[in-house]
């Protein structure tokens, strides 16, 4: 008999899931269901949409109305769902490659529109499913099967990208910082507008092995030691932040939501 | 599939779902767990304080705190 939360929100007949031993994706997926449970949402009013990749397998295990779509296009499908049924809570699960490479254009325009969709990007810094090719979030000089001598591209800072593009709620956490991740997802869902939460995962099989990062446990310990909450970072010296990365709530400033603004135009034209 | 579950008053372990990654073992503050034959095992249940850190970070939903 699985735990109460797993029994309630997962398709338990599909478990155990397909992800590798120690993959952080399972931790993040459970965190999403905990956030939904804490909010007490009506599950029939939730639709979870994903693209392609390791991350995008998640909705297959989640007992909601779910949609597994094409590579990079989860946000395009989700936009259609939200426009047709604005009362739905639409949650997108996507990966670093799916969201910022193949679907990069959909991502920035969904941010810009401020459509009420909560997007959780499972960032494992690599394309895991297809064999470890480097992605837009593979850190500079790190290795992948397509960059065997090191990557010369600069990595995307996903929250900075989302803020610049106009998302109204933006946060970042890690698989290790699970409680923070749950609260960011909760607040992201509560925000009526486009919310983006970057969830830094661990990929011991490809990213970890290619870059000698050790086991899943060692990769989670690295997250524990190198993440600094943005609230604490403001009181720290630049030297002490060297080599660290920020987690926490980066932006929370609601603005008019897209489907509501659209409805206003319909209502106005009906009166004229 | 046979259900291979260890049920105690404090913790439940599902060996069928466990992939032996060792995350629960490492982040358990009371050293209650160990990995044996690539599966999680309870070493000393008396030490368990039911903090739930194993359940929080188990990627495979193979361990959870009971009665909370």
mmCIF file of C-alpha atoms in Angstrom:
data_model
loop_
_atom_site.group_PDB
_atom_site.id
_atom_site.type_symbol
_atom_site.label_atom_id
_atom_site.label_comp_id
_atom_site.label_asym_id
_atom_site.label_seq_id
_atom_site.Cartn_x
_atom_site.Cartn_y
_atom_site.Cartn_z
ATOM 1 C CA UNK A 1 0.000 0.000 0.000
ATOM 2 C CA UNK A 2 1.628 3.302 -1.047
ATOM 3 C CA UNK A 3 1.585 6.460 1.079
ATOM 4 C CA UNK A 4 -1.610 8.510 1.296
ATOM 5 C CA UNK A 5 -0.326 11.220 -1.073
ATOM 6 C CA UNK A 6 0.910 8.703 -3.669
ATOM 7 C CA UNK A 7 -2.304 6.679 -3.417
ATOM 8 C CA UNK A 8 -4.377 9.823 -3.867
ATOM 9 C CA UNK A 9 -2.566 11.519 -6.743
ATOM 10 C CA UNK A 10 -0.618 8.846 -8.654
ATOM 11 C CA UNK A 11 -1.625 6.134 -11.105
ATOM 12 C CA UNK A 12 -0.108 3.523 -8.809
ATOM 13 C CA UNK A 13 -0.595 0.745 -11.365
ATOM 14 C CA UNK A 14 2.021 2.586 -13.509
ATOM 15 C CA UNK A 15 4.631 2.571 -10.714
ATOM 16 C CA UNK A 16 7.536 2.065 -10.228
ATOM 17 C CA UNK A 17 8.383 4.808 -12.682
ATOM 18 C CA UNK A 18 10.834 4.476 -15.558
ATOM 19 C CA UNK A 19 13.427 7.004 -14.335
ATOM 20 C CA UNK A 20 16.956 5.902 -13.445
ATOM 21 C CA UNK A 21 17.948 5.117 -9.839
ATOM 22 C CA UNK A 22 18.522 8.419 -8.017
ATOM 23 C CA UNK A 23 16.927 10.609 -10.711
ATOM 24 C CA UNK A 24 15.619 13.796 -9.106
ATOM 25 C CA UNK A 25 12.507 13.870 -11.286
ATOM 26 C CA UNK A 26 10.552 11.603 -8.922
ATOM 27 C CA UNK A 27 11.225 13.981 -6.010
ATOM 28 C CA UNK A 28 9.974 16.971 -8.014
ATOM 29 C CA UNK A 29 6.874 15.126 -9.248
ATOM 30 C CA UNK A 30 5.866 14.210 -5.697
ATOM 31 C CA UNK A 31 6.498 17.835 -4.645
ATOM 32 C CA UNK A 32 3.958 19.005 -7.243
ATOM 33 C CA UNK A 33 1.279 16.672 -5.840
ATOM 34 C CA UNK A 34 2.023 17.835 -2.276
ATOM 35 C CA UNK A 35 1.604 21.475 -3.386
ATOM 36 C CA UNK A 36 -1.718 20.630 -5.088
ATOM 37 C CA UNK A 37 -2.858 18.794 -1.954
ATOM 38 C CA UNK A 38 -1.924 21.713 0.319
ATOM 39 C CA UNK A 39 -3.939 24.088 -1.862
ATOM 40 C CA UNK A 40 -6.963 21.768 -1.662
ATOM 41 C CA UNK A 41 -7.692 22.185 -5.365
ATOM 42 C CA UNK A 42 -10.494 20.337 -7.150
ATOM 43 C CA UNK A 43 -8.562 17.747 -9.179
ATOM 44 C CA UNK A 44 -11.189 17.802 -11.926
ATOM 45 C CA UNK A 45 -10.287 21.442 -12.520
ATOM 46 C CA UNK A 46 -6.586 20.693 -13.025
ATOM 47 C CA UNK A 47 -4.946 19.795 -16.326
ATOM 48 C CA UNK A 48 -1.294 18.771 -16.438
ATOM 49 C CA UNK A 49 0.488 19.097 -19.786
ATOM 50 C CA UNK A 50 3.978 17.970 -20.789
ATOM 51 C CA UNK A 51 6.219 17.915 -23.857
ATOM 52 C CA UNK A 52 8.894 15.326 -24.608
ATOM 53 C CA UNK A 53 11.828 14.121 -22.544
ATOM 54 C CA UNK A 54 12.525 12.476 -19.220
ATOM 55 C CA UNK A 55 10.612 15.219 -17.373
ATOM 56 C CA UNK A 56 7.625 14.886 -19.635
ATOM 57 C CA UNK A 57 7.037 11.300 -18.539
ATOM 58 C CA UNK A 58 5.803 12.660 -15.195
ATOM 59 C CA UNK A 59 2.134 13.310 -16.082
ATOM 60 C CA UNK A 60 1.815 9.669 -17.151
ATOM 61 C CA UNK A 61 2.141 8.749 -13.483
ATOM 62 C CA UNK A 62 -0.132 11.508 -12.173
ATOM 63 C CA UNK A 63 -3.836 10.806 -11.706
ATOM 64 C CA UNK A 64 -5.282 14.015 -13.163
ATOM 65 C CA UNK A 65 -6.464 15.013 -16.614
ATOM 66 C CA UNK A 66 -3.099 14.921 -18.360
ATOM 67 C CA UNK A 67 -1.759 15.526 -21.833
ATOM 68 C CA UNK A 68 1.594 14.313 -23.191
ATOM 69 C CA UNK A 69 2.275 16.464 -26.262
ATOM 70 C CA UNK A 70 5.013 17.050 -28.838
ATOM 71 C CA UNK A 71 8.587 18.214 -28.260
ATOM 72 C CA UNK A 72 8.766 21.791 -27.003
ATOM 73 C CA UNK A 73 5.063 22.423 -27.558
ATOM 74 C CA UNK A 74 3.615 21.762 -24.098
ATOM 75 C CA UNK A 75 3.056 25.498 -23.576
ATOM 76 C CA UNK A 76 1.334 25.858 -26.952
ATOM 77 C CA UNK A 77 -1.104 23.041 -26.085
ATOM 78 C CA UNK A 78 -1.528 24.429 -22.562
ATOM 79 C CA UNK A 79 -2.331 27.881 -23.967
ATOM 80 C CA UNK A 80 -5.092 26.308 -26.076
ATOM 81 C CA UNK A 81 -6.492 24.442 -23.065
ATOM 82 C CA UNK A 82 -6.499 27.578 -20.920
ATOM 83 C CA UNK A 83 -8.110 29.712 -23.635
ATOM 84 C CA UNK A 84 -10.875 27.119 -24.193
ATOM 85 C CA UNK A 85 -11.438 26.496 -20.467
ATOM 86 C CA UNK A 86 -10.217 29.499 -18.477
ATOM 87 C CA UNK A 87 -11.585 28.001 -15.221
ATOM 88 C CA UNK A 88 -8.975 25.206 -15.364
ATOM 89 C CA UNK A 89 -5.737 25.303 -13.412
ATOM 90 C CA UNK A 90 -3.207 24.408 -16.094
ATOM 91 C CA UNK A 91 0.170 23.054 -15.011
ATOM 92 C CA UNK A 92 2.984 22.418 -17.475
ATOM 93 C CA UNK A 93 5.780 19.962 -16.735
ATOM 94 C CA UNK A 94 8.740 20.364 -19.063
ATOM 95 C CA UNK A 95 12.492 19.936 -19.146
ATOM 96 C CA UNK A 96 15.423 22.271 -19.777
ATOM 97 C CA UNK A 97 15.790 21.178 -23.411
ATOM 98 C CA UNK A 98 12.057 20.935 -24.061
ATOM 99 C CA UNK A 99 11.317 24.390 -22.600
ATOM 100 C CA UNK A 100 14.356 26.476 -23.469
ATOM 101 C CA UNK A 101 15.647 24.955 -26.736
ATOM 102 C CA UNK A 102 12.939 23.251 -28.775
ATOM 103 C CA UNK A 103 10.154 25.245 -27.100
ATOM 104 C CA UNK A 104 12.134 28.385 -26.344
ATOM 105 C CA UNK A 105 9.916 30.621 -28.403
ATOM 106 C CA UNK A 106 6.718 29.265 -26.833
ATOM 107 C CA UNK A 107 8.261 29.872 -23.418
ATOM 108 C CA UNK A 108 9.087 33.546 -23.891
ATOM 109 C CA UNK A 109 5.726 34.314 -25.469
ATOM 110 C CA UNK A 110 3.762 32.522 -22.743
ATOM 111 C CA UNK A 111 5.739 34.622 -20.222
ATOM 112 C CA UNK A 112 4.989 37.786 -22.199
ATOM 113 C CA UNK A 113 1.240 37.110 -22.355
ATOM 114 C CA UNK A 114 1.005 36.411 -18.625
ATOM 115 C CA UNK A 115 -1.452 33.589 -19.295
ATOM 116 C CA UNK A 116 -2.452 31.733 -16.112
ATOM 117 C CA UNK A 117 -0.269 28.647 -16.505
ATOM 118 C CA UNK A 118 2.139 27.299 -13.889
ATOM 119 C CA UNK A 119 5.225 25.873 -15.554
ATOM 120 C CA UNK A 120 7.668 23.660 -13.697
ATOM 121 C CA UNK A 121 10.942 23.140 -15.567
ATOM 122 C CA UNK A 122 12.782 20.002 -14.444
ATOM 123 C CA UNK A 123 16.341 21.107 -15.160
ATOM 124 C CA UNK A 124 18.814 18.218 -15.267
ATOM 125 C CA UNK A 125 21.341 20.178 -17.411
ATOM 126 C CA UNK A 126 21.274 17.611 -20.240
ATOM 127 C CA UNK A 127 19.077 15.647 -22.674
ATOM 128 C CA UNK A 128 18.754 12.456 -20.654
ATOM 129 C CA UNK A 129 16.251 10.445 -22.679
ATOM 130 C CA UNK A 130 18.185 10.632 -25.943
ATOM 131 C CA UNK A 131 21.585 9.829 -24.454
ATOM 132 C CA UNK A 132 23.221 12.840 -22.829
ATOM 133 C CA UNK A 133 23.436 15.558 -25.483
ATOM 134 C CA UNK A 134 24.227 19.028 -24.086
ATOM 135 C CA UNK A 135 21.298 21.372 -23.528
ATOM 136 C CA UNK A 136 20.951 25.166 -23.175
ATOM 137 C CA UNK A 137 21.468 24.755 -19.415
ATOM 138 C CA UNK A 138 24.605 22.607 -19.569
ATOM 139 C CA UNK A 139 27.144 24.779 -17.708
ATOM 140 C CA UNK A 140 30.013 26.206 -19.766
ATOM 141 C CA UNK A 141 32.965 23.788 -20.129
ATOM 142 C CA UNK A 142 30.896 20.820 -18.889
ATOM 143 C CA UNK A 143 30.668 17.707 -21.034
ATOM 144 C CA UNK A 144 27.947 15.812 -22.863
ATOM 145 C CA UNK A 145 27.935 13.210 -25.636
ATOM 146 C CA UNK A 146 27.799 16.028 -28.221
ATOM 147 C CA UNK A 147 30.410 18.156 -26.415
ATOM 148 C CA UNK A 148 33.022 15.517 -25.496
ATOM 149 C CA UNK A 149 35.747 18.180 -25.038
ATOM 150 C CA UNK A 150 33.558 20.624 -23.108
ATOM 151 C CA UNK A 151 30.708 22.961 -23.939
ATOM 152 C CA UNK A 152 31.629 26.463 -25.128
ATOM 153 C CA UNK A 153 28.047 27.803 -25.050
ATOM 154 C CA UNK A 154 26.947 30.011 -22.180
ATOM 155 C CA UNK A 155 24.070 28.438 -20.213
ATOM 156 C CA UNK A 156 20.648 30.040 -19.895
ATOM 157 C CA UNK A 157 19.695 31.457 -16.514
ATOM 158 C CA UNK A 158 16.063 30.310 -16.736
ATOM 159 C CA UNK A 159 14.547 32.594 -14.035
ATOM 160 C CA UNK A 160 16.338 35.645 -15.509
ATOM 161 C CA UNK A 161 14.998 34.699 -18.943
ATOM 162 C CA UNK A 162 11.436 34.345 -17.608
ATOM 163 C CA UNK A 163 11.589 37.648 -15.712
ATOM 164 C CA UNK A 164 12.926 39.473 -18.779
ATOM 165 C CA UNK A 165 10.150 37.953 -20.899
ATOM 166 C CA UNK A 166 7.439 39.105 -18.487
ATOM 167 C CA UNK A 167 6.452 36.150 -16.246
ATOM 168 C CA UNK A 168 4.760 37.443 -13.081
ATOM 169 C CA UNK A 169 5.854 34.707 -10.660
ATOM 170 C CA UNK A 170 9.364 33.254 -10.896
ATOM 171 C CA UNK A 171 11.273 30.995 -8.530
ATOM 172 C CA UNK A 172 13.978 28.376 -8.387
ATOM 173 C CA UNK A 173 14.607 25.469 -6.097
ATOM 174 C CA UNK A 174 16.322 22.094 -6.244
ATOM 175 C CA UNK A 175 15.438 18.457 -5.710
ATOM 176 C CA UNK A 176 17.370 18.688 -2.421
ATOM 177 C CA UNK A 177 15.465 21.803 -1.249
ATOM 178 C CA UNK A 178 12.138 20.008 -1.549
ATOM 179 C CA UNK A 179 10.167 22.001 1.056
ATOM 180 C CA UNK A 180 11.090 25.272 -0.660
ATOM 181 C CA UNK A 181 10.143 23.727 -4.001
ATOM 182 C CA UNK A 182 6.702 22.756 -2.657
ATOM 183 C CA UNK A 183 6.051 26.288 -1.371
ATOM 184 C CA UNK A 184 7.201 27.878 -4.664
ATOM 185 C CA UNK A 185 4.876 25.589 -6.644
ATOM 186 C CA UNK A 186 2.019 26.427 -4.242
ATOM 187 C CA UNK A 187 2.579 30.171 -4.687
ATOM 188 C CA UNK A 188 3.058 29.748 -8.431
ATOM 189 C CA UNK A 189 -0.305 28.007 -8.770
ATOM 190 C CA UNK A 190 -1.918 30.717 -6.600
ATOM 191 C CA UNK A 191 -0.564 33.468 -8.879
ATOM 192 C CA UNK A 192 -3.152 34.297 -11.503
ATOM 193 C CA UNK A 193 -0.783 34.733 -14.409
ATOM 194 C CA UNK A 194 2.264 33.021 -15.845
ATOM 195 C CA UNK A 195 4.344 31.346 -13.145
ATOM 196 C CA UNK A 196 7.648 29.679 -13.783
ATOM 197 C CA UNK A 197 9.459 27.493 -11.280
ATOM 198 C CA UNK A 198 12.838 26.078 -12.191
ATOM 199 C CA UNK A 199 13.345 22.821 -10.301
ATOM 200 C CA UNK A 200 16.985 21.784 -10.519
ATOM 201 C CA UNK A 201 17.028 18.004 -10.745
ATOM 202 C CA UNK A 202 19.905 15.528 -10.711
ATOM 203 C CA UNK A 203 20.822 13.239 -13.616
ATOM 204 C CA UNK A 204 23.395 10.795 -12.236
ATOM 205 C CA UNK A 205 23.243 8.627 -15.369
ATOM 206 C CA UNK A 206 24.264 11.174 -18.012
ATOM 207 C CA UNK A 207 25.118 14.624 -16.694
ATOM 208 C CA UNK A 208 26.599 13.217 -13.491
ATOM 209 C CA UNK A 209 28.640 10.471 -15.127
ATOM 210 C CA UNK A 210 29.904 12.624 -18.012
ATOM 211 C CA UNK A 211 31.089 15.284 -15.587
ATOM 212 C CA UNK A 212 32.303 13.068 -12.752
ATOM 213 C CA UNK A 213 29.763 14.507 -10.323
ATOM 214 C CA UNK A 214 29.417 11.233 -8.442
ATOM 215 C CA UNK A 215 26.286 9.466 -7.292
ATOM 216 C CA UNK A 216 22.786 10.929 -6.943
ATOM 217 C CA UNK A 217 23.505 11.380 -3.230
ATOM 218 C CA UNK A 218 26.684 13.353 -3.964
ATOM 219 C CA UNK A 219 24.865 15.484 -6.540
ATOM 220 C CA UNK A 220 22.140 16.321 -3.991
ATOM 221 C CA UNK A 221 24.824 17.182 -1.428
ATOM 222 C CA UNK A 222 26.374 19.521 -4.012
ATOM 223 C CA UNK A 223 22.990 21.274 -4.316
ATOM 224 C CA UNK A 224 22.785 21.550 -0.528
ATOM 225 C CA UNK A 225 26.256 23.116 -0.315
ATOM 226 C CA UNK A 226 26.065 25.467 -3.303
ATOM 227 C CA UNK A 227 22.516 26.870 -3.213
ATOM 228 C CA UNK A 228 21.959 30.172 -1.419
ATOM 229 C CA UNK A 229 18.499 31.557 -0.735
ATOM 230 C CA UNK A 230 18.028 34.953 -2.340
ATOM 231 C CA UNK A 231 16.863 36.330 1.026
ATOM 232 C CA UNK A 232 20.203 35.369 2.616
ATOM 233 C CA UNK A 233 22.273 36.352 -0.431
ATOM 234 C CA UNK A 234 21.451 40.051 -0.033
ATOM 235 C CA UNK A 235 23.337 40.032 3.282
ATOM 236 C CA UNK A 236 26.378 38.190 1.883
ATOM 237 C CA UNK A 237 29.563 39.530 0.312
ATOM 238 C CA UNK A 238 30.182 38.929 -3.422
ATOM 239 C CA UNK A 239 33.242 36.803 -2.517
ATOM 240 C CA UNK A 240 31.197 34.466 -0.317
ATOM 241 C CA UNK A 241 28.717 34.006 -3.176
ATOM 242 C CA UNK A 242 31.447 32.957 -5.593
ATOM 243 C CA UNK A 243 30.610 29.583 -7.147
ATOM 244 C CA UNK A 244 27.155 29.533 -5.545
ATOM 245 C CA UNK A 245 23.748 29.778 -7.185
ATOM 246 C CA UNK A 246 20.554 31.404 -5.976
ATOM 247 C CA UNK A 247 17.302 29.716 -5.037
ATOM 248 C CA UNK A 248 14.040 31.131 -3.701
ATOM 249 C CA UNK A 249 11.280 33.426 -4.882
ATOM 250 C CA UNK A 250 12.753 35.819 -7.475
ATOM 251 C CA UNK A 251 9.606 37.629 -8.600
ATOM 252 C CA UNK A 252 6.027 37.847 -7.361
ATOM 253 C CA UNK A 253 4.212 40.808 -8.892
ATOM 254 C CA UNK A 254 0.739 40.045 -10.276
ATOM 255 C CA UNK A 255 -0.415 41.763 -13.440
ATOM 256 C CA UNK A 256 -3.671 41.470 -15.486
ATOM 257 C CA UNK A 257 -4.100 37.903 -16.719
ATOM 258 C CA UNK A 258 -4.409 37.066 -20.431
ATOM 259 C CA UNK A 259 -7.694 35.086 -20.568
ATOM 260 C CA UNK A 260 -9.421 37.699 -18.356
ATOM 261 C CA UNK A 261 -8.200 40.522 -20.604
ATOM 262 C CA UNK A 262 -9.398 38.563 -23.636
ATOM 263 C CA UNK A 263 -12.833 38.064 -22.050
ATOM 264 C CA UNK A 264 -13.049 41.813 -21.376
ATOM 265 C CA UNK A 265 -12.723 42.490 -25.098
ATOM 266 C CA UNK A 266 -15.460 39.931 -25.878
ATOM 267 C CA UNK A 267 -17.737 41.492 -23.242
ATOM 268 C CA UNK A 268 -17.070 45.011 -24.532
ATOM 269 C CA UNK A 269 -17.764 44.087 -28.164
ATOM 270 C CA UNK A 270 -21.003 42.323 -27.180
ATOM 271 C CA UNK A 271 -22.239 45.568 -25.634
ATOM 272 C CA UNK A 272 -21.331 47.707 -28.640
ATOM 273 C CA UNK B 1 3.707 -8.939 -8.849
ATOM 274 C CA UNK B 2 4.392 -9.997 -5.266
ATOM 275 C CA UNK B 3 4.181 -7.110 -2.873
ATOM 276 C CA UNK B 4 7.409 -6.933 -0.939
ATOM 277 C CA UNK B 5 6.615 -4.536 1.846
ATOM 278 C CA UNK B 6 8.148 -4.002 5.253
ATOM 279 C CA UNK B 7 5.579 -2.432 7.548
ATOM 280 C CA UNK B 8 6.535 -1.086 10.982
ATOM 281 C CA UNK B 9 4.665 1.265 13.313
ATOM 282 C CA UNK B 10 6.735 4.192 12.075
ATOM 283 C CA UNK B 11 7.862 3.462 8.503
ATOM 284 C CA UNK B 12 6.740 1.514 5.466
ATOM 285 C CA UNK B 13 9.236 0.318 2.845
ATOM 286 C CA UNK B 14 8.192 -1.041 -0.553
ATOM 287 C CA UNK B 15 11.110 -3.046 -1.920
ATOM 288 C CA UNK B 16 9.472 -3.511 -5.302
ATOM 289 C CA UNK B 17 9.672 0.208 -5.985
ATOM 290 C CA UNK B 18 13.073 0.846 -4.340
ATOM 291 C CA UNK B 19 15.959 1.239 -6.813
ATOM 292 C CA UNK B 20 18.638 1.415 -4.127
ATOM 293 C CA UNK B 21 19.837 4.973 -4.851
ATOM 294 C CA UNK B 22 20.607 5.557 -1.169
ATOM 295 C CA UNK B 23 19.148 9.071 -0.926
ATOM 296 C CA UNK B 24 16.967 8.164 2.081
ATOM 297 C CA UNK B 25 19.937 6.518 3.817
ATOM 298 C CA UNK B 26 22.133 9.598 3.390
ATOM 299 C CA UNK B 27 19.613 12.222 4.474
ATOM 300 C CA UNK B 28 18.101 10.292 7.395
ATOM 301 C CA UNK B 29 19.319 12.296 10.429
ATOM 302 C CA UNK B 30 19.158 9.266 12.745
ATOM 303 C CA UNK B 31 20.837 6.568 10.616
ATOM 304 C CA UNK B 32 17.772 4.365 10.649
ATOM 305 C CA UNK B 33 18.324 2.934 7.168
ATOM 306 C CA UNK B 34 20.877 1.102 5.049
ATOM 307 C CA UNK B 35 21.150 -0.353 1.556
ATOM 308 C CA UNK B 36 21.499 -4.110 1.302
ATOM 309 C CA UNK B 37 21.405 -6.034 -1.985
ATOM 310 C CA UNK B 38 20.455 -2.782 -3.755
ATOM 311 C CA UNK B 39 17.340 -2.271 -1.627
ATOM 312 C CA UNK B 40 16.645 -0.103 1.404
ATOM 313 C CA UNK B 41 16.498 -1.883 4.766
ATOM 314 C CA UNK B 42 15.516 -0.660 8.206
ATOM 315 C CA UNK B 43 18.450 -1.040 10.615
ATOM 316 C CA UNK B 44 17.078 0.457 13.813
ATOM 317 C CA UNK B 45 13.428 1.520 13.803
ATOM 318 C CA UNK B 46 13.624 2.635 17.470
ATOM 319 C CA UNK B 47 15.802 5.580 16.416
ATOM 320 C CA UNK B 48 13.254 6.820 13.836
ATOM 321 C CA UNK B 49 11.733 10.189 14.765
ATOM 322 C CA UNK B 50 9.316 10.183 11.807
ATOM 323 C CA UNK B 51 10.736 13.450 10.449
ATOM 324 C CA UNK B 52 9.711 12.383 6.939
ATOM 325 C CA UNK B 53 12.932 13.429 5.163
ATOM 326 C CA UNK B 54 13.169 9.953 3.587
ATOM 327 C CA UNK B 55 9.655 10.231 2.197
ATOM 328 C CA UNK B 56 10.221 13.821 1.046
ATOM 329 C CA UNK B 57 13.255 12.895 -1.098
ATOM 330 C CA UNK B 58 12.599 9.297 -2.149
ATOM 331 C CA UNK B 59 12.339 9.583 -5.960
ATOM 332 C CA UNK B 60 10.548 6.233 -6.138
ATOM 333 C CA UNK B 61 7.893 6.607 -3.385
ATOM 334 C CA UNK B 62 9.296 3.428 -1.858
ATOM 335 C CA UNK B 63 9.470 4.666 1.747
ATOM 336 C CA UNK B 64 7.058 6.677 3.858
ATOM 337 C CA UNK B 65 6.205 7.649 7.392
ATOM 338 C CA UNK B 66 3.205 5.887 8.804
ATOM 339 C CA UNK B 67 0.305 7.396 10.712
ATOM 340 C CA UNK B 68 1.105 11.046 10.145
#
